[in-house]
Short mmCIF file of C-alpha atoms in Angstrom, two decimals:
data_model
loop_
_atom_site.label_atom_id
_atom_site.label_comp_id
_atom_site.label_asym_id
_atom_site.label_seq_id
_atom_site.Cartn_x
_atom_site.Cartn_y
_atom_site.Cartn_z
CA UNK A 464 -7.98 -32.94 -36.70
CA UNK A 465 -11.77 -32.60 -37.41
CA UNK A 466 -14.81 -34.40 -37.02
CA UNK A 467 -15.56 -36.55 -39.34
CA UNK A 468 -18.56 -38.72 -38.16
CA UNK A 469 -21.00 -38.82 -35.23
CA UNK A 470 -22.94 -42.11 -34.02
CA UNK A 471 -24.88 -42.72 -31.56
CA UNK A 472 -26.66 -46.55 -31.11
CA UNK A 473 -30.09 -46.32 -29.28
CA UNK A 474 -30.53 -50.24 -29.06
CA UNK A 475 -27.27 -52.05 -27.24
CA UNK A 476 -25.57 -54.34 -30.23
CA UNK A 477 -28.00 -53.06 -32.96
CA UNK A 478 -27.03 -50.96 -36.03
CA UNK A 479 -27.08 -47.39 -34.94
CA UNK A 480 -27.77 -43.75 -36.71
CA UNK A 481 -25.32 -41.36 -38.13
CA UNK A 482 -26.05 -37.74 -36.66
CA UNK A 483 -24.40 -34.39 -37.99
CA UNK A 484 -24.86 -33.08 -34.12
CA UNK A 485 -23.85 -34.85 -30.58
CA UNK A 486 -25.24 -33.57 -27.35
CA UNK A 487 -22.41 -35.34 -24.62
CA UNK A 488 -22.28 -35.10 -21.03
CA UNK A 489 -21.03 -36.95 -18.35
CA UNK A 490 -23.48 -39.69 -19.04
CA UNK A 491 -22.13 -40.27 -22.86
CA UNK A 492 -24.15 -39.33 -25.85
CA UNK A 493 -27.76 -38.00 -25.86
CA UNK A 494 -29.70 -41.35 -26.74
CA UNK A 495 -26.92 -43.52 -26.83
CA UNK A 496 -27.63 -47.09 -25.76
CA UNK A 497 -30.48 -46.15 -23.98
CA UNK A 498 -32.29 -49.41 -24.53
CA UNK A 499 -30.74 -52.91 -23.94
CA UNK A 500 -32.50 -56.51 -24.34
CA UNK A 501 -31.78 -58.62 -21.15
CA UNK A 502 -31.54 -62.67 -21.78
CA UNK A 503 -34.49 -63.98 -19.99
CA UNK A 504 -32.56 -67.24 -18.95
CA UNK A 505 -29.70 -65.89 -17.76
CA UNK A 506 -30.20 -62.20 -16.92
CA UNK A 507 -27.51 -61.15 -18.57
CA UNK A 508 -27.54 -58.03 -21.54
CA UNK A 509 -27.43 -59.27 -24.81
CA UNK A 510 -24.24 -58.21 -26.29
CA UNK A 511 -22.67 -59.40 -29.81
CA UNK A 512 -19.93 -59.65 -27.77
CA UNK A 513 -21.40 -63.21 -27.17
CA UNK A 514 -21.27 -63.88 -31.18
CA UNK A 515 -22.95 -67.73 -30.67
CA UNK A 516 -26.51 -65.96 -29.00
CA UNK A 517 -26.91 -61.99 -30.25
CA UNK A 518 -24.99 -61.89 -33.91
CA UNK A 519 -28.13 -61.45 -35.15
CA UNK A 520 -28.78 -57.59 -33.44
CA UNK A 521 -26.33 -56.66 -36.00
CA UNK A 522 -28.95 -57.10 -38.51
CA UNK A 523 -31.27 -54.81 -36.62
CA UNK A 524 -30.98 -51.13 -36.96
CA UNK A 525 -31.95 -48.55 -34.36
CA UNK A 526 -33.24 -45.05 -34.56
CA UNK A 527 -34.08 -42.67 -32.31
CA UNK A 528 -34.09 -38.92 -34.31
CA UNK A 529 -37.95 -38.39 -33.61
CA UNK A 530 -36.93 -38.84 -29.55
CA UNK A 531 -39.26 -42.79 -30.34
CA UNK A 532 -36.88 -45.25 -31.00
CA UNK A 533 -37.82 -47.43 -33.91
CA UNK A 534 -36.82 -50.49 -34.78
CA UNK A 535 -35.49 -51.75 -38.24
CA UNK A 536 -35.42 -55.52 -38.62
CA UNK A 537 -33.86 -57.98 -41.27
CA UNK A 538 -37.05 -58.18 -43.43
CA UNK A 539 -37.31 -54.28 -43.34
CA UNK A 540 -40.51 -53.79 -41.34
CA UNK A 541 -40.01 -51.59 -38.40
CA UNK A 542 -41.35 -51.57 -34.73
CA UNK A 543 -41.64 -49.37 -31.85
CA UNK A 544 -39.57 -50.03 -29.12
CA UNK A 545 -42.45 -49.38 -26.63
CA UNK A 546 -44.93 -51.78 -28.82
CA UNK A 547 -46.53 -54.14 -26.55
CA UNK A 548 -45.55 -56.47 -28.98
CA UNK A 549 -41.92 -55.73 -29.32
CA UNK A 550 -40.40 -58.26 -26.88
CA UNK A 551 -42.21 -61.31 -28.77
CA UNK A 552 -41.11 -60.19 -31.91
CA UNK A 553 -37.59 -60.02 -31.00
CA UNK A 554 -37.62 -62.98 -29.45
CA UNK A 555 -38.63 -65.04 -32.30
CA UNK A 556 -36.29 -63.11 -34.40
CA UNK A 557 -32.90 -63.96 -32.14
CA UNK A 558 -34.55 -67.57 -30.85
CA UNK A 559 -34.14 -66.67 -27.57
CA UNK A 560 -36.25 -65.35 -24.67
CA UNK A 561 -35.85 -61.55 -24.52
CA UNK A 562 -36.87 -58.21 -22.69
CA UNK A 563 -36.30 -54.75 -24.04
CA UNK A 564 -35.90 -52.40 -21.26
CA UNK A 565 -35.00 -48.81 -20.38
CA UNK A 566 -32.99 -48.78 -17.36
CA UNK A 567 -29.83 -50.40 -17.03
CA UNK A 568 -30.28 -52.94 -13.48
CA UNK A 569 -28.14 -53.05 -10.55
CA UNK A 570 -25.27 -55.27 -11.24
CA UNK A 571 -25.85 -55.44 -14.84
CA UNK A 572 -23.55 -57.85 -16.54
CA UNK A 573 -22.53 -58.79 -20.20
CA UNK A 574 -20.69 -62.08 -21.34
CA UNK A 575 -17.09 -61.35 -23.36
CA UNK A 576 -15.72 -64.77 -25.10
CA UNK A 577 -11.98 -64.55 -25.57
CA UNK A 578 -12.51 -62.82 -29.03
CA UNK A 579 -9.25 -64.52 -30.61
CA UNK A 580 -10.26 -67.78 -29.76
CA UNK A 581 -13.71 -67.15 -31.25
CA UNK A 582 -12.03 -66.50 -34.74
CA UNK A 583 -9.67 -69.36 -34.64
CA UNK A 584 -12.52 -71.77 -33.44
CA UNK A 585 -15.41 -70.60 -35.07
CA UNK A 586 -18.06 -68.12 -33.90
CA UNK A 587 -20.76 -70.99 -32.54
CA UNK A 588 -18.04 -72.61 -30.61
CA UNK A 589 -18.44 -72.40 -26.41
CA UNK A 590 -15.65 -70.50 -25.75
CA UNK A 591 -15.00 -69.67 -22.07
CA UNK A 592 -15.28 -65.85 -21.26
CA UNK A 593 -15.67 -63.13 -18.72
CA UNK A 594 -18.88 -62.04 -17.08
CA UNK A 595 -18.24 -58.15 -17.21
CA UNK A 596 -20.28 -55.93 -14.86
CA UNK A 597 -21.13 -52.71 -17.27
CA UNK A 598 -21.96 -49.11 -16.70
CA UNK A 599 -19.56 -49.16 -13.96
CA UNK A 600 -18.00 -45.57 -15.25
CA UNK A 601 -21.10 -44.12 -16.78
CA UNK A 602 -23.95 -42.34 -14.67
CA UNK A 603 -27.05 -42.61 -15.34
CA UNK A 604 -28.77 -45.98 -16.69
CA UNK A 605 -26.96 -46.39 -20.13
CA UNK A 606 -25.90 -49.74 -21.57
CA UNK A 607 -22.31 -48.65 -22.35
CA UNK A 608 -19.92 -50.97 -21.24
CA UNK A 609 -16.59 -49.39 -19.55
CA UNK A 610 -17.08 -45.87 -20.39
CA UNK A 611 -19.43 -42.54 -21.53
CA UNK A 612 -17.69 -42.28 -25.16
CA UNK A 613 -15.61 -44.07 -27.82
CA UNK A 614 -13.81 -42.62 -30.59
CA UNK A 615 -11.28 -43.67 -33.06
CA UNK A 616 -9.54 -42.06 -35.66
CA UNK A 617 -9.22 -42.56 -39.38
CA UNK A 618 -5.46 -43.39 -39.09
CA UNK A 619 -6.15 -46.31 -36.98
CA UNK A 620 -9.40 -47.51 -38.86
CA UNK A 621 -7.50 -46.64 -42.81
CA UNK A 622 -4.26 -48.55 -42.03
CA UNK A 623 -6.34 -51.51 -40.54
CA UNK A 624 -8.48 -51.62 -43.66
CA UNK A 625 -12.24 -51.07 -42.49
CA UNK A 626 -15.17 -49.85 -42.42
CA UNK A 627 -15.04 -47.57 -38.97
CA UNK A 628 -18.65 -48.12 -38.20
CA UNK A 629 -17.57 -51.99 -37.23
CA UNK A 630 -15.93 -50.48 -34.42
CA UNK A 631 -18.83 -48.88 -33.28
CA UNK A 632 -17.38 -45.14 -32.13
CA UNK A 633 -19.37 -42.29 -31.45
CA UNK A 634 -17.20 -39.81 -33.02
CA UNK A 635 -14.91 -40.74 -35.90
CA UNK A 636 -11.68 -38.13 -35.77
CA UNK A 637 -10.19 -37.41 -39.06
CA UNK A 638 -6.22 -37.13 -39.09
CA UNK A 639 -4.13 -35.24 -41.19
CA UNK A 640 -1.96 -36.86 -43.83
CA UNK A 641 1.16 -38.69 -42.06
CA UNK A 642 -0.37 -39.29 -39.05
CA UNK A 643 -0.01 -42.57 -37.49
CA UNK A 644 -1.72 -45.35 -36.82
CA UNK A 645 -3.26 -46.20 -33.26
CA UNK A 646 -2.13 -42.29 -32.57
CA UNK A 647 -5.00 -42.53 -29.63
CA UNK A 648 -2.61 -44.88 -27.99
CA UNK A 649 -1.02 -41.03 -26.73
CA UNK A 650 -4.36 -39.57 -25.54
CA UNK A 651 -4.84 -41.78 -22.67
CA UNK A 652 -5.03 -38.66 -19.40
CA UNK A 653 -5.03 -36.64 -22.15
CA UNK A 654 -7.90 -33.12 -21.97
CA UNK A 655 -9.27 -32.13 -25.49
CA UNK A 656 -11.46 -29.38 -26.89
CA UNK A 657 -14.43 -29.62 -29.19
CA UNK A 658 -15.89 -26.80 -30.21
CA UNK A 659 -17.80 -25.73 -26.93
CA UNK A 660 -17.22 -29.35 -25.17
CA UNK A 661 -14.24 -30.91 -22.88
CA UNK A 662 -13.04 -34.30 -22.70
CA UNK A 663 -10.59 -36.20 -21.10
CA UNK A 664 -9.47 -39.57 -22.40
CA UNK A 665 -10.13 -42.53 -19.60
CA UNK A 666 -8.54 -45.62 -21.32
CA UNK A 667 -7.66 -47.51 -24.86
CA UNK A 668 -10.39 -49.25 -26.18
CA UNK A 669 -10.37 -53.34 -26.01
CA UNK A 670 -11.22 -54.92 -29.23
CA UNK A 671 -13.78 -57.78 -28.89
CA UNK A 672 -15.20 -59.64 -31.63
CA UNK A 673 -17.88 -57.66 -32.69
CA UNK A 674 -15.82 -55.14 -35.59
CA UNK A 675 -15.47 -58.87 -37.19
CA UNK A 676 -19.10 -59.44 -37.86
CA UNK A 677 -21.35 -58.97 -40.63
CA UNK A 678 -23.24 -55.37 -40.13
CA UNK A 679 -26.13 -55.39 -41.94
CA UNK A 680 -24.81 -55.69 -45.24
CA UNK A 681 -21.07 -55.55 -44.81
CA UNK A 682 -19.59 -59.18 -44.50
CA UNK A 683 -17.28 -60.67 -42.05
CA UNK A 684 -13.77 -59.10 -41.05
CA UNK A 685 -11.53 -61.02 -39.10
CA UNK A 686 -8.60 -58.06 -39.81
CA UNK A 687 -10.92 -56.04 -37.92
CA UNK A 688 -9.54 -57.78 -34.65
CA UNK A 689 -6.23 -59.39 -36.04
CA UNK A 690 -4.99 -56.86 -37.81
CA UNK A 691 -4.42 -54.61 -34.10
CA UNK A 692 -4.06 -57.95 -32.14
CA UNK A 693 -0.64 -58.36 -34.47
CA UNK A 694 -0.16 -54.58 -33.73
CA UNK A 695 -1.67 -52.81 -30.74
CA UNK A 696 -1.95 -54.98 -27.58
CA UNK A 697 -1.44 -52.97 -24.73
CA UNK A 698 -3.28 -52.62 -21.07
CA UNK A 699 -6.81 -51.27 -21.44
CA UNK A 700 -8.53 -50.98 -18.28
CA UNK A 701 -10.13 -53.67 -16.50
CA UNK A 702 -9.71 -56.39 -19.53
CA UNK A 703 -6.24 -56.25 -18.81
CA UNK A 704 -3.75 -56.42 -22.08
CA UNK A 705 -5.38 -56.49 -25.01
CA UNK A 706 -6.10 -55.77 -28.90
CA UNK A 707 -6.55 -52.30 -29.05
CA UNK A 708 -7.97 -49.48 -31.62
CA UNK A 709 -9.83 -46.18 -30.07
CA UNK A 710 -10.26 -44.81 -27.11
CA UNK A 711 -12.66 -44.24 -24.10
CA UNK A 712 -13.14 -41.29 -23.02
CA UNK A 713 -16.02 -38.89 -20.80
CA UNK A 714 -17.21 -35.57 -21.57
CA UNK A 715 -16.20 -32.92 -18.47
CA UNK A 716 -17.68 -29.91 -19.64
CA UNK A 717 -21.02 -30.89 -21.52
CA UNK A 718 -22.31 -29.60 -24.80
CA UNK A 719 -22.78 -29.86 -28.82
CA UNK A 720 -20.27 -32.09 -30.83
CA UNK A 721 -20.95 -31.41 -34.74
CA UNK A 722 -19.82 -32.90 -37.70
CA UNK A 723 -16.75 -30.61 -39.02
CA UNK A 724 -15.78 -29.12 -35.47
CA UNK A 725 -12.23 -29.15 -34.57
CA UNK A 726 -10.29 -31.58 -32.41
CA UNK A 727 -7.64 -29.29 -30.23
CA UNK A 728 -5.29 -31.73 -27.88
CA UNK A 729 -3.83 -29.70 -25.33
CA UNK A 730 -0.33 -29.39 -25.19
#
């Protein structure tokens, strides 16, 4: 197994930026989801998870290669995340009250609509949900929600039938021919070498609704989520049983992931 993609996201539920290089630690991913928008009304951090409100950050792109995270929106003008300006023009853009901000607060929370119900009623519908405190097993003041890192592997994301990006990984692991599907199912506890980095695999990876949304120009994928829902429901962490594909995981010995660099399970 090699590396086949790295990601990182800057902007929490916006587009992120393909990298050939990966600095990881025990806080995730050099730069990633560093920034968040909080709901002015009701506190919470805007997450596509919550289709109905924040959709629309999937038609914002992030970037953060210069170390200044930039902002791409729909119309394809671009803003500085730390223009005074930024948090009016944002809000306008997603018709809702918003504040972009650096450091995740105490307590932070997200809102997670049952995703299934979502694509059987319709993505404006009011479907109940969770409120999920995030962060909770990342240091630091990154807006990642249960862990440091995400991955999945092309055997899970080719036999579903998508794009990988929908699933929003930071490292995409290629697979040799025959592998199976969902094959991170067996790396939960699981240590792992890249190149000069160790990881250890923390928990599968609950799918919400967000891989079934338009990104940027890709359209709508409802597979994205039924397709492991049929397959692939199994206990991940604290959402219970679940539709899963990927898998959480932190970084114990930090370092440089690159594009091309080996994936070694341990035996």
């Amino acid at each position: 197994m090699r590396v086949e993609s790295l990601r990182r996201y800057p902007v929490k539920s916006m587009l992120g930026e393909a990298v050939e290089s990966l600095f990881v630690d025990e806080r995730g991913a050099d730069g990633d989801r560093r920034l968040a928008l909080l709901d002015a009304t009701t506190g919470h951090v805007a997450s596509a998870k919550q289709a109905r409100l924040w959709r629309g950050l999937l038609k914002c792109t992030a970037n953060g290669d210069t170390g200044r995270v930039s902002i791409g929106l729909p119309d394809g003008t671009t803003v500085a995340a730390d223009d005074p300006g930024v948090n009016e023009l944002l809000s306008r853009l997603l018709g809702r009250a918003v504040r972009l901000v650096s450091q995740r607060p105490d307590g932070a929370t997200v809102e997670r609509p049952d995703p299934e119900q979502l694509l059987e009623r319709g993505l404006d519908a009011d479907v109940a949900g969770r409120i999920l405190e995030i962060g909770l097993g990342t240091p630091g003041d990154s807006f990642t929600d249960d862990a440091p890192l995400h991955a999945i592997t092309t055997a899970t994301s080719e036999h579903i039938g998508v794009e990988t990006l929908r699933y929003r990984p930071n490292l995409v692991i290629a697979t040799p021919t025959g592998c199976p599907p969902y094959v991170e199912n067996d790396w939960v506890e699981r240590e792992f070498g890249i190149g000069e980095v160790r990881l250890r695999g923390l928990e599968l990876t609950p799918r919400c609704v967000v891989p079934t949304l338009e990104h940027g120009p890709l359209p709508k994928s409802p597979r994205a989520l039924r397709i492991p829902a049929a397959e692939n429901r199994l206990q991940a962490g604290t959402c219970g049983v679940a539709a899963c594909a990927g898998i959480y995981f932190k970084a114990t010995t930090p370092g440089v992931i690159r594009v091309g660099d080996e994936v070694i399970l341990d035996p």
